Coordinates of N, CA and C in Angstrom, one line a residue:
M1 N 6.6 8.5 16.3 CA 5.5 8.0 15.6 C 5.2 8.9 14.4
A2 N 5.0 8.3 13.2 CA 4.7 9.1 12.0 C 3.3 9.7 12.1
T3 N 3.1 10.9 11.6 CA 1.9 11.6 11.6 C 1.0 11.1 10.4
K4 N -0.2 11.5 10.5 CA -1.2 11.3 9.4 C -0.6 11.8 8.1
E5 N -0.1 13.1 8.2 CA 0.5 13.8 7.0 C 1.7 13.1 6.5
E6 N 2.5 12.6 7.4 CA 3.7 11.8 6.9 C 3.3 10.5 6.2
C7 N 2.3 9.9 6.7 CA 1.8 8.7 6.0 C 1.2 8.9 4.7
R8 N 0.4 10.0 4.6 CA -0.1 10.4 3.3 C 1.0 10.8 2.3
G9 N 2.1 11.5 2.8 CA 3.2 11.8 2.0 C 3.9 10.5 1.5
A10 N 4.0 9.5 2.3 CA 4.7 8.3 2.0 C 3.9 7.6 0.8
L11 N 2.5 7.6 1.0 CA 1.7 7.0 -0.1 C 1.9 7.8 -1.4
D12 N 2.0 9.1 -1.3 CA 2.2 9.9 -2.5 C 3.6 9.6 -3.1
K13 N 4.6 9.4 -2.3 CA 5.9 9.1 -2.7 C 5.9 7.7 -3.4
L14 N 5.2 6.7 -2.8 CA 5.2 5.4 -3.4 C 4.5 5.5 -4.7
S15 N 3.4 6.3 -4.9 CA 2.8 6.4 -6.1 C 3.7 7.0 -7.2
E16 N 4.4 8.0 -6.8 CA 5.4 8.6 -7.8 C 6.4 7.6 -8.2
S17 N 6.9 6.7 -7.3 CA 7.9 5.7 -7.7 C 7.2 4.7 -8.6
L18 N 6.0 4.3 -8.4 CA 5.4 3.3 -9.3 C 5.2 4.0 -10.7
A19 N 4.8 5.2 -10.7 CA 4.6 5.9 -12.0 C 5.9 6.0 -12.8
R20 N 7.0 6.1 -12.1 CA 8.2 6.1 -12.8 C 8.8 4.8 -13.2
A21 N 8.3 3.7 -12.7 CA 8.9 2.4 -12.9 C 8.7 2.0 -14.4
D22 N 9.5 1.0 -14.7 CA 9.4 0.4 -16.1 C 9.5 -1.1 -16.0
G23 N 9.4 -1.7 -17.1 CA 9.6 -3.2 -17.2 C 8.5 -3.9 -16.5
K24 N 8.9 -4.9 -15.7 CA 8.0 -5.9 -15.0 C 7.2 -5.2 -13.9
V25 N 7.9 -4.2 -13.3 CA 7.2 -3.5 -12.2 C 6.0 -2.7 -12.7
R26 N 6.3 -2.0 -13.8 CA 5.2 -1.2 -14.5 C 4.1 -2.0 -14.9
T27 N 4.4 -3.2 -15.5 CA 3.4 -4.1 -16.0 C 2.5 -4.7 -14.8
A28 N 3.2 -5.0 -13.8 CA 2.5 -5.5 -12.6 C 1.6 -4.4 -11.9
A29 N 2.1 -3.2 -12.0 CA 1.3 -2.1 -11.4 C 0.1 -1.6 -12.3
G30 N 0.1 -2.1 -13.5 CA -0.8 -1.6 -14.5 C -2.2 -2.3 -14.4
F31 N -2.8 -2.3 -13.3 CA -4.2 -2.8 -13.2 C -5.0 -1.9 -12.3
D32 N -6.2 -2.1 -12.2 CA -7.2 -1.2 -11.5 C -7.8 -2.1 -10.4
R33 N -7.5 -1.7 -9.2 CA -8.0 -2.3 -8.0 C -8.2 -1.3 -6.9
S34 N -9.3 -1.5 -6.1 CA -9.5 -0.7 -4.9 C -8.4 -1.1 -3.9
L35 N -8.1 -0.1 -3.1 CA -7.0 -0.2 -2.2 C -7.3 0.5 -0.8
S36 N -6.9 -0.1 0.2 CA -7.0 0.5 1.6 C -5.7 0.3 2.3
C37 N -5.3 1.3 3.1 CA -4.1 1.2 3.9 C -4.5 1.7 5.3
H38 N -4.6 0.7 6.2 CA -4.9 1.0 7.6 C -3.7 1.3 8.4
I39 N -3.5 2.5 8.9 CA -2.4 2.8 9.8 C -2.8 2.5 11.2
T40 N -2.3 1.4 11.7 CA -2.7 0.8 13.0 C -2.5 1.7 14.2
D41 N -1.3 2.3 14.3 CA -1.1 3.1 15.5 C -1.8 4.4 15.5
L42 N -2.2 5.0 14.3 CA -3.0 6.2 14.2 C -4.5 5.9 14.1
D43 N -4.8 4.6 13.9 CA -6.2 4.2 13.6 C -6.9 5.0 12.6
V44 N -6.2 5.1 11.5 CA -6.8 5.8 10.3 C -6.5 5.0 9.1
T45 N -7.5 5.0 8.1 CA -7.4 4.2 6.9 C -7.5 5.2 5.7
F46 N -6.5 5.0 4.8 CA -6.5 5.7 3.6 C -7.1 4.8 2.6
T47 N -8.0 5.3 1.7 CA -8.7 4.5 0.7 C -8.5 5.1 -0.6
G48 N -8.5 4.3 -1.7 CA -8.4 4.8 -3.0 C -8.3 3.7 -4.0
R49 N -7.5 3.9 -5.1 CA -7.4 2.9 -6.1 C -5.9 2.8 -6.6
L50 N -5.6 1.7 -7.0 CA -4.3 1.5 -7.7 C -4.7 1.3 -9.2
V51 N -4.4 2.4 -10.0 CA -4.8 2.5 -11.4 C -3.6 2.7 -12.2
D52 N -3.3 1.8 -13.1 CA -2.2 2.0 -14.1 C -0.9 2.4 -13.5
G53 N -0.6 1.8 -12.4 CA 0.6 2.1 -11.7 C 0.6 3.4 -10.8
V54 N -0.5 3.9 -10.6 CA -0.6 5.2 -9.8 C -1.6 4.9 -8.6
I55 N -1.1 5.2 -7.4 CA -2.0 5.1 -6.3 C -2.8 6.4 -6.2
E56 N -4.1 6.3 -6.3 CA -5.0 7.5 -6.2 C -5.6 7.4 -4.8
V57 N -5.1 8.2 -3.9 CA -5.8 8.3 -2.5 C -7.0 9.2 -2.6
A58 N -8.1 8.6 -2.3 CA -9.4 9.4 -2.4 C -9.8 10.0 -1.1
D59 N -9.5 9.3 0.0 CA -10.1 9.7 1.3 C -9.3 9.0 2.4
S60 N -9.5 9.6 3.6 CA -9.0 9.0 4.8 C -10.2 9.1 5.8
A61 N -10.2 8.1 6.7 CA -11.2 8.0 7.7 C -10.6 7.5 9.0
A62 N -11.2 7.8 10.1 CA -10.8 7.2 11.4 C -11.2 5.8 11.4
G63 N -10.4 4.9 12.0 CA -10.8 3.5 12.3 C -10.4 2.6 11.1
P64 N -10.7 1.4 11.3 CA -10.4 0.4 10.2 C -11.2 0.7 9.0
P65 N -10.8 0.0 7.9 CA -11.6 0.2 6.6 C -13.1 -0.1 6.8
R66 N -13.9 0.7 6.2 CA -15.3 0.5 6.3 C -15.8 -0.5 5.3
E67 N -15.1 -0.5 4.1 CA -15.4 -1.4 3.1 C -14.2 -2.3 2.8
K68 N -14.5 -3.5 2.2 CA -13.4 -4.4 1.9 C -12.8 -4.1 0.5
A69 N -11.6 -3.5 0.5 CA -10.9 -3.2 -0.7 C -10.3 -4.5 -1.3
E70 N -10.0 -4.5 -2.6 CA -9.5 -5.6 -3.2 C -8.0 -5.8 -2.8
I71 N -7.3 -4.8 -2.5 CA -6.0 -4.8 -1.9 C -6.0 -4.1 -0.6
R72 N -5.6 -4.8 0.5 CA -5.7 -4.3 1.8 C -4.3 -4.4 2.5
L73 N -3.9 -3.3 3.0 CA -2.6 -3.2 3.7 C -2.9 -2.7 5.2
A74 N -2.1 -3.1 6.1 CA -2.3 -2.7 7.4 C -0.8 -2.7 8.0
M75 N -0.5 -1.6 8.7 CA 0.9 -1.5 9.4 C 0.9 -0.2 10.2
A76 N 1.9 -0.1 11.0 CA 2.1 1.2 11.7 C 2.6 2.3 10.8
G77 N 2.4 3.5 11.1 CA 2.9 4.6 10.3 C 4.4 4.7 10.1
D78 N 5.1 4.4 11.1 CA 6.6 4.4 11.0 C 7.0 3.3 10.0
D79 N 6.3 2.1 10.0 CA 6.7 1.1 9.1 C 6.4 1.5 7.6
L80 N 5.2 2.2 7.4 CA 4.9 2.6 6.0 C 6.0 3.6 5.6
V81 N 6.4 4.6 6.4 CA 7.4 5.5 6.0 C 8.7 4.8 5.7
A82 N 9.1 3.9 6.6 CA 10.4 3.1 6.4 C 10.3 2.3 5.1
L83 N 9.2 1.6 4.9 CA 9.1 0.9 3.6 C 9.3 1.7 2.4
V84 N 8.6 2.9 2.3 CA 8.7 3.7 1.2 C 10.1 4.3 1.0
D85 N 10.7 4.6 2.2 CA 12.1 5.2 2.1 C 13.2 4.2 1.9
G86 N 12.8 2.9 1.9 CA 13.8 1.8 1.6 C 14.5 1.4 2.8
R87 N 14.1 1.7 4.0 CA 14.8 1.3 5.2 C 14.2 0.1 5.8
L88 N 13.1 -0.4 5.3 CA 12.4 -1.6 5.8 C 12.1 -2.6 4.6
N89 N 12.5 -3.8 4.6 CA 12.4 -4.7 3.6 C 10.9 -5.2 3.7
F90 N 10.1 -5.2 2.6 CA 8.8 -5.6 2.7 C 8.6 -7.1 3.1
A91 N 9.4 -7.9 2.4 CA 9.2 -9.4 2.6 C 9.5 -9.7 4.1
R92 N 10.5 -9.1 4.7 CA 10.8 -9.4 6.1 C 9.7 -8.8 7.0
A93 N 9.2 -7.6 6.7 CA 8.1 -7.0 7.5 C 6.8 -7.8 7.3
W94 N 6.5 -8.3 6.2 CA 5.4 -9.1 6.0 C 5.5 -10.4 6.7
G95 N 6.7 -11.1 6.6 CA 6.9 -12.4 7.3 C 6.9 -12.3 8.8
S96 N 7.3 -11.1 9.3 CA 7.2 -11.0 10.8 C 5.9 -10.5 11.3
G97 N 5.0 -10.1 10.4 CA 3.7 -9.7 10.8 C 3.6 -8.1 11.1
R98 N 4.7 -7.4 10.8 CA 4.7 -5.9 11.0 C 3.8 -5.3 9.9
V99 N 3.7 -6.0 8.7 CA 2.9 -5.5 7.6 C 1.9 -6.6 7.3
R100 N 0.7 -6.2 7.1 CA -0.3 -7.2 6.7 C -0.8 -6.8 5.3
L101 N -0.8 -7.8 4.4 CA -1.3 -7.6 3.0 C -2.3 -8.7 2.7
E102 N -3.5 -8.3 2.3 CA -4.5 -9.1 1.9 C -5.0 -8.8 0.5
A103 N -5.1 -9.8 -0.3 CA -5.5 -9.6 -1.7 C -5.9 -10.9 -2.3
G104 N -6.5 -11.0 -3.4 CA -6.8 -12.2 -4.1 C -5.5 -12.8 -4.6
F105 N -5.6 -14.1 -4.9 CA -4.4 -14.8 -5.2 C -3.7 -14.2 -6.5
R106 N -4.5 -14.0 -7.5 CA -3.9 -13.4 -8.7 C -3.2 -12.0 -8.5
D107 N -3.9 -11.2 -7.7 CA -3.4 -9.9 -7.3 C -2.1 -10.0 -6.5
L108 N -2.0 -11.0 -5.6 CA -0.7 -11.3 -4.9 C 0.4 -11.6 -5.8
L109 N 0.1 -12.4 -6.8 CA 1.2 -12.8 -7.8 C 1.6 -11.6 -8.6
R110 N 0.7 -10.7 -8.9 CA 1.1 -9.5 -9.7 C 1.8 -8.5 -8.7
L111 N 1.4 -8.4 -7.5 CA 2.0 -7.5 -6.6 C 3.4 -7.9 -6.1
R112 N 3.7 -9.2 -6.2 CA 5.1 -9.6 -5.7 C 6.2 -8.9 -6.4
S113 N 6.1 -8.6 -7.6 CA 7.2 -7.9 -8.3 C 7.2 -6.4 -7.8
L114 N 6.1 -5.9 -7.3 CA 6.2 -4.5 -6.8 C 6.8 -4.4 -5.4
L115 N 6.6 -5.4 -4.7 CA 7.0 -5.4 -3.2 C 8.2 -6.2 -3.0

């Protein structure tokens, strides 16, 4: 089971990858939205913002998200680490229910090129 620190590191690694992206990926990531990522097996939620292609993690707290972010993710810690490392396909994980993603319709359309 991934630790809280490994999950935070995975989010930082994802942020670095988005920051280095170009083309359609960079354009899709270039918006400003609140973000939460609930790690279900650790019962911890990381909150922050996706701003201009960078994930800025502001805080973490025990339990599910306290406020409804514009982009909400939920998954096990091992799945987060595997997604960021490229060992787990997002579409398959989302389709099977291993990863939950909730966002407005327009945001989902923009996020599809990231995921």
